């Protein structure tokens, strides 16, 4: 069994530009945020969750768009490997959507938060201990660096919010990515402004954020956004 990328040096991973090094750096930041999340409540918890969302969803969308097609091409069981991780990504989308929809006072919130942390940690272990070492063994260092550049570009253009009905595979994810990213990132700016705005402007900001969420919902549910999804992750 190839060695987990968690225990390799940056040079062994192909250098700082390698997709493996970039992925591990995100995983380290996620671990830090999950530790920060533990024990928080109220607005502090919402603030940390927002940072988790921005990291996790752009990271996963870039994986599904750039990396998983390569894994399915170069590994004989790549389809099964990526499908397992896509199911984890789908559950994260559904958990975060439920947390947002039901609010901080819902009695199911502690259980959902605990499950969210559990699934995120499972996803990291599946990638670092199995999928990425096998990808590392199947492609050369230059390919890992090329994938790193493509993944980083896609991550910067990817959605930052949960979209559970969008396909986890091409063609749907590729078609929906840019419009959802624009809407999500605009909404992130609006929500950040609401947190700093005078009280009399808060209702306006919240109305704008709700409108953007509605537009994102229309994009998410469009037939083209759902093309390519598999039954275990389709909604």
mmCIF file of C-alpha atoms in Angstrom:
data_model
loop_
_atom_site.group_PDB
_atom_site.id
_atom_site.type_symbol
_atom_site.label_atom_id
_atom_site.label_comp_id
_atom_site.label_asym_id
_atom_site.label_seq_id
_atom_site.Cartn_x
_atom_site.Cartn_y
_atom_site.Cartn_z
ATOM 1 C CA UNK A 1 0.000 0.000 0.000
ATOM 2 C CA UNK A 2 1.493 3.390 -0.949
ATOM 3 C CA UNK A 3 2.404 5.684 1.941
ATOM 4 C CA UNK A 4 -0.178 8.263 3.077
ATOM 5 C CA UNK A 5 0.528 11.770 1.827
ATOM 6 C CA UNK A 6 0.004 12.900 5.438
ATOM 7 C CA UNK A 7 3.446 11.473 6.272
ATOM 8 C CA UNK A 8 5.414 12.679 3.241
ATOM 9 C CA UNK A 9 7.558 15.772 2.882
ATOM 10 C CA UNK A 10 6.589 18.532 0.467
ATOM 11 C CA UNK A 11 9.456 17.449 -1.817
ATOM 12 C CA UNK A 12 8.143 13.875 -1.826
ATOM 13 C CA UNK A 13 4.720 15.209 -2.799
ATOM 14 C CA UNK A 14 6.215 16.917 -5.855
ATOM 15 C CA UNK A 15 6.952 20.355 -4.426
ATOM 16 C CA UNK A 16 4.658 23.130 -3.173
ATOM 17 C CA UNK A 17 2.942 23.429 -6.546
ATOM 18 C CA UNK A 18 1.933 19.778 -6.670
ATOM 19 C CA UNK A 19 -1.764 19.098 -6.318
ATOM 20 C CA UNK A 20 -0.930 16.751 -3.437
ATOM 21 C CA UNK A 21 0.867 19.482 -1.479
ATOM 22 C CA UNK A 22 -1.933 21.949 -2.189
ATOM 23 C CA UNK A 23 -4.554 19.445 -1.077
ATOM 24 C CA UNK A 24 -2.731 18.636 2.129
ATOM 25 C CA UNK A 25 -2.358 22.334 2.956
ATOM 26 C CA UNK A 26 -6.136 22.728 2.696
ATOM 27 C CA UNK A 27 -6.628 19.654 4.881
ATOM 28 C CA UNK A 28 -4.351 21.141 7.548
ATOM 29 C CA UNK A 29 -6.327 24.386 7.493
ATOM 30 C CA UNK A 30 -9.584 22.426 7.723
ATOM 31 C CA UNK A 31 -8.288 20.559 10.772
ATOM 32 C CA UNK A 32 -7.438 23.892 12.406
ATOM 33 C CA UNK A 33 -10.922 25.253 11.699
ATOM 34 C CA UNK A 34 -12.641 22.136 13.045
ATOM 35 C CA UNK A 35 -10.676 22.447 16.284
ATOM 36 C CA UNK A 36 -11.694 26.113 16.432
ATOM 37 C CA UNK A 37 -15.325 25.132 15.818
ATOM 38 C CA UNK A 38 -15.348 22.780 18.793
ATOM 39 C CA UNK A 39 -16.964 24.466 21.781
ATOM 40 C CA UNK A 40 -18.239 27.546 19.923
ATOM 41 C CA UNK A 41 -21.846 28.719 20.035
ATOM 42 C CA UNK A 42 -24.012 31.448 18.561
ATOM 43 C CA UNK A 43 -22.480 34.017 16.234
ATOM 44 C CA UNK A 44 -18.952 32.723 16.877
ATOM 45 C CA UNK A 45 -19.992 29.278 15.667
ATOM 46 C CA UNK A 46 -21.659 30.755 12.575
ATOM 47 C CA UNK A 47 -18.502 32.695 11.735
ATOM 48 C CA UNK A 48 -16.298 29.584 11.919
ATOM 49 C CA UNK A 49 -18.815 27.536 9.931
ATOM 50 C CA UNK A 50 -18.771 30.179 7.199
ATOM 51 C CA UNK A 51 -14.992 29.828 6.925
ATOM 52 C CA UNK A 52 -15.310 26.042 6.855
ATOM 53 C CA UNK A 53 -17.885 26.333 4.071
ATOM 54 C CA UNK A 54 -15.721 28.619 1.925
ATOM 55 C CA UNK A 55 -12.799 26.226 2.239
ATOM 56 C CA UNK A 56 -14.643 22.919 1.895
ATOM 57 C CA UNK A 57 -16.989 23.619 -0.995
ATOM 58 C CA UNK A 58 -14.485 25.315 -3.299
ATOM 59 C CA UNK A 59 -11.963 22.554 -2.491
ATOM 60 C CA UNK A 60 -14.420 19.735 -3.220
ATOM 61 C CA UNK A 61 -15.806 21.332 -6.394
ATOM 62 C CA UNK A 62 -12.291 21.671 -7.800
ATOM 63 C CA UNK A 63 -11.587 18.033 -6.939
ATOM 64 C CA UNK A 64 -14.704 16.823 -8.708
ATOM 65 C CA UNK A 65 -14.043 18.973 -11.774
ATOM 66 C CA UNK A 66 -10.271 18.593 -12.192
ATOM 67 C CA UNK A 67 -8.989 15.580 -10.260
ATOM 68 C CA UNK A 68 -11.633 12.888 -10.226
ATOM 69 C CA UNK A 69 -11.834 12.559 -14.045
ATOM 70 C CA UNK A 70 -8.063 11.915 -14.019
ATOM 71 C CA UNK A 71 -8.387 9.357 -11.197
ATOM 72 C CA UNK A 72 -11.111 7.542 -13.119
ATOM 73 C CA UNK A 73 -8.864 7.458 -16.192
ATOM 74 C CA UNK A 74 -5.607 6.258 -14.597
ATOM 75 C CA UNK A 75 -6.798 3.861 -11.873
ATOM 76 C CA UNK A 76 -8.680 0.640 -12.695
ATOM 77 C CA UNK A 77 -11.052 1.136 -9.744
ATOM 78 C CA UNK A 78 -11.028 4.931 -10.001
ATOM 79 C CA UNK A 79 -14.767 5.125 -10.557
ATOM 80 C CA UNK A 80 -15.529 3.313 -7.293
ATOM 81 C CA UNK A 81 -12.935 5.345 -5.376
ATOM 82 C CA UNK A 82 -14.248 8.697 -6.549
ATOM 83 C CA UNK A 83 -17.877 7.659 -6.103
ATOM 84 C CA UNK A 84 -17.213 6.908 -2.434
ATOM 85 C CA UNK A 85 -15.760 10.388 -1.922
ATOM 86 C CA UNK A 86 -18.526 12.002 -3.960
ATOM 87 C CA UNK A 87 -21.029 10.424 -1.544
ATOM 88 C CA UNK A 88 -19.130 12.042 1.342
ATOM 89 C CA UNK A 89 -19.221 15.380 -0.468
ATOM 90 C CA UNK A 90 -22.955 14.960 -1.047
ATOM 91 C CA UNK A 91 -23.596 14.291 2.642
ATOM 92 C CA UNK A 92 -21.595 17.402 3.586
ATOM 93 C CA UNK A 93 -23.713 19.465 1.183
ATOM 94 C CA UNK A 94 -26.920 18.115 2.691
ATOM 95 C CA UNK A 95 -25.789 18.599 6.298
ATOM 96 C CA UNK A 96 -24.718 22.210 5.747
ATOM 97 C CA UNK A 97 -27.926 22.948 3.833
ATOM 98 C CA UNK A 98 -29.945 21.592 6.768
ATOM 99 C CA UNK A 99 -27.922 23.616 9.275
ATOM 100 C CA UNK A 100 -28.548 26.796 7.282
ATOM 101 C CA UNK A 101 -32.244 26.097 6.709
ATOM 102 C CA UNK A 102 -33.168 25.162 10.289
ATOM 103 C CA UNK A 103 -31.115 27.766 12.134
ATOM 104 C CA UNK A 104 -29.079 27.773 15.343
ATOM 105 C CA UNK A 105 -31.934 26.823 17.693
ATOM 106 C CA UNK A 106 -32.953 23.576 15.993
ATOM 107 C CA UNK A 107 -32.605 20.637 18.432
ATOM 108 C CA UNK A 108 -30.987 18.521 15.697
ATOM 109 C CA UNK A 109 -28.124 21.001 15.277
ATOM 110 C CA UNK A 110 -25.592 19.387 17.692
ATOM 111 C CA UNK A 111 -26.032 15.989 16.054
ATOM 112 C CA UNK A 112 -25.711 17.439 12.573
ATOM 113 C CA UNK A 113 -22.585 19.369 13.523
ATOM 114 C CA UNK A 114 -21.011 16.248 15.016
ATOM 115 C CA UNK A 115 -21.814 14.250 11.888
ATOM 116 C CA UNK A 116 -20.451 17.053 9.667
ATOM 117 C CA UNK A 117 -17.113 16.989 11.477
ATOM 118 C CA UNK A 118 -17.039 13.172 11.293
ATOM 119 C CA UNK A 119 -17.698 13.073 7.534
ATOM 120 C CA UNK A 120 -15.134 15.806 6.817
ATOM 121 C CA UNK A 121 -12.468 13.867 8.727
ATOM 122 C CA UNK A 122 -13.432 10.629 6.948
ATOM 123 C CA UNK A 123 -13.109 12.410 3.609
ATOM 124 C CA UNK A 124 -9.598 13.630 4.458
ATOM 125 C CA UNK A 125 -8.473 10.155 5.513
ATOM 126 C CA UNK A 126 -9.933 8.494 2.392
ATOM 127 C CA UNK A 127 -8.081 10.971 0.190
ATOM 128 C CA UNK A 128 -4.747 11.148 2.025
ATOM 129 C CA UNK A 129 -4.412 7.459 2.913
ATOM 130 C CA UNK A 130 -5.751 5.771 -0.210
ATOM 131 C CA UNK A 131 -6.776 7.824 -3.220
ATOM 132 C CA UNK A 132 -3.912 10.341 -3.434
ATOM 133 C CA UNK A 133 -1.077 7.844 -2.799
ATOM 134 C CA UNK A 134 -2.428 5.726 -5.630
ATOM 135 C CA UNK A 135 -2.714 8.747 -7.918
ATOM 136 C CA UNK A 136 0.876 9.640 -6.962
ATOM 137 C CA UNK A 137 2.028 6.164 -8.000
ATOM 138 C CA UNK A 138 0.162 6.345 -11.319
ATOM 139 C CA UNK A 139 1.322 9.737 -12.665
ATOM 140 C CA UNK A 140 4.612 11.632 -12.735
ATOM 141 C CA UNK A 141 5.696 14.678 -10.787
ATOM 142 C CA UNK A 142 5.155 17.031 -13.715
ATOM 143 C CA UNK A 143 1.587 15.812 -14.061
ATOM 144 C CA UNK A 144 1.007 16.399 -10.334
ATOM 145 C CA UNK A 145 2.279 19.961 -10.743
ATOM 146 C CA UNK A 146 0.139 20.530 -13.822
ATOM 147 C CA UNK A 147 -2.893 19.236 -11.934
ATOM 148 C CA UNK A 148 -1.958 21.517 -9.053
ATOM 149 C CA UNK A 149 -2.124 24.581 -11.299
ATOM 150 C CA UNK A 150 -5.455 23.527 -12.786
ATOM 151 C CA UNK A 151 -6.908 22.628 -9.381
ATOM 152 C CA UNK A 152 -5.840 25.934 -7.825
ATOM 153 C CA UNK A 153 -7.382 27.913 -10.682
ATOM 154 C CA UNK A 154 -10.641 25.971 -10.434
ATOM 155 C CA UNK A 155 -10.711 26.339 -6.647
ATOM 156 C CA UNK A 156 -10.595 30.124 -7.044
ATOM 157 C CA UNK A 157 -13.549 29.949 -9.459
ATOM 158 C CA UNK A 158 -15.657 27.426 -7.539
ATOM 159 C CA UNK A 159 -18.816 27.856 -5.438
ATOM 160 C CA UNK A 160 -18.442 28.475 -1.698
ATOM 161 C CA UNK A 161 -21.891 27.310 -0.547
ATOM 162 C CA UNK A 162 -23.715 23.954 -0.427
ATOM 163 C CA UNK A 163 -25.540 22.938 -3.609
ATOM 164 C CA UNK A 164 -26.845 19.413 -2.969
ATOM 165 C CA UNK A 165 -28.793 19.011 -6.213
ATOM 166 C CA UNK A 166 -25.885 19.930 -8.534
ATOM 167 C CA UNK A 167 -24.191 17.006 -10.252
ATOM 168 C CA UNK A 168 -20.974 15.800 -8.665
ATOM 169 C CA UNK A 169 -19.682 14.918 -12.164
ATOM 170 C CA UNK A 170 -19.358 16.478 -15.620
ATOM 171 C CA UNK A 171 -21.186 17.855 -17.466
ATOM 172 C CA UNK A 172 -23.417 19.343 -14.814
ATOM 173 C CA UNK A 173 -20.727 20.499 -12.388
ATOM 174 C CA UNK A 174 -18.710 22.182 -15.147
ATOM 175 C CA UNK A 175 -21.747 24.071 -16.475
ATOM 176 C CA UNK A 176 -23.026 25.219 -13.077
ATOM 177 C CA UNK A 177 -19.679 26.105 -11.483
ATOM 178 C CA UNK A 178 -19.135 29.662 -12.766
ATOM 179 C CA UNK A 179 -22.664 31.068 -12.224
ATOM 180 C CA UNK A 180 -22.884 29.482 -8.773
ATOM 181 C CA UNK A 181 -19.444 30.794 -7.875
ATOM 182 C CA UNK A 182 -20.406 34.352 -8.856
ATOM 183 C CA UNK A 183 -23.623 34.168 -6.841
ATOM 184 C CA UNK A 184 -22.004 32.508 -3.809
ATOM 185 C CA UNK A 185 -19.047 34.857 -3.642
ATOM 186 C CA UNK A 186 -21.269 37.918 -4.050
ATOM 187 C CA UNK A 187 -23.461 36.581 -1.261
ATOM 188 C CA UNK A 188 -20.358 36.039 0.914
ATOM 189 C CA UNK A 189 -19.487 39.730 0.489
ATOM 190 C CA UNK A 190 -23.048 40.822 1.238
ATOM 191 C CA UNK A 191 -23.247 38.657 4.367
ATOM 192 C CA UNK A 192 -19.892 39.964 5.579
ATOM 193 C CA UNK A 193 -21.181 43.503 5.068
ATOM 194 C CA UNK A 194 -24.364 42.701 7.007
ATOM 195 C CA UNK A 195 -22.302 41.637 10.002
ATOM 196 C CA UNK A 196 -20.581 45.059 10.024
ATOM 197 C CA UNK A 197 -23.493 47.226 8.894
ATOM 198 C CA UNK A 198 -25.533 49.627 11.042
ATOM 199 C CA UNK A 199 -28.685 47.998 12.397
ATOM 200 C CA UNK A 200 -31.009 49.908 10.076
ATOM 201 C CA UNK A 201 -29.262 48.474 6.989
ATOM 202 C CA UNK A 202 -29.274 44.856 8.123
ATOM 203 C CA UNK A 203 -32.761 44.020 6.720
ATOM 204 C CA UNK A 204 -31.729 45.306 3.285
ATOM 205 C CA UNK A 205 -28.562 43.237 3.295
ATOM 206 C CA UNK A 206 -30.435 40.131 4.377
ATOM 207 C CA UNK A 207 -32.987 40.646 1.619
ATOM 208 C CA UNK A 208 -30.217 40.901 -0.974
ATOM 209 C CA UNK A 209 -28.590 37.732 0.389
ATOM 210 C CA UNK A 210 -31.922 35.888 0.246
ATOM 211 C CA UNK A 211 -32.430 37.007 -3.340
ATOM 212 C CA UNK A 212 -29.000 35.745 -4.343
ATOM 213 C CA UNK A 213 -29.728 32.432 -2.621
ATOM 214 C CA UNK A 214 -32.929 32.146 -4.646
ATOM 215 C CA UNK A 215 -31.067 32.745 -7.903
ATOM 216 C CA UNK A 216 -28.488 30.115 -6.918
ATOM 217 C CA UNK A 217 -31.338 27.696 -6.261
ATOM 218 C CA UNK A 218 -32.635 28.234 -9.790
ATOM 219 C CA UNK A 219 -29.187 27.517 -11.268
ATOM 220 C CA UNK A 220 -28.747 24.494 -9.003
ATOM 221 C CA UNK A 221 -32.035 22.912 -10.034
ATOM 222 C CA UNK A 222 -31.684 23.571 -13.767
ATOM 223 C CA UNK A 223 -31.622 20.320 -15.784
ATOM 224 C CA UNK A 224 -28.178 21.091 -17.232
ATOM 225 C CA UNK A 225 -26.732 21.456 -13.695
ATOM 226 C CA UNK A 226 -27.799 17.902 -12.890
ATOM 227 C CA UNK A 227 -26.374 16.167 -15.952
ATOM 228 C CA UNK A 228 -23.891 13.378 -15.265
ATOM 229 C CA UNK A 229 -24.844 12.681 -11.644
ATOM 230 C CA UNK A 230 -24.943 9.124 -10.356
ATOM 231 C CA UNK A 231 -27.888 7.704 -8.348
ATOM 232 C CA UNK A 232 -25.986 7.580 -5.006
ATOM 233 C CA UNK A 233 -25.407 11.348 -5.103
ATOM 234 C CA UNK A 234 -28.301 12.646 -7.219
ATOM 235 C CA UNK A 235 -31.125 14.545 -5.520
#
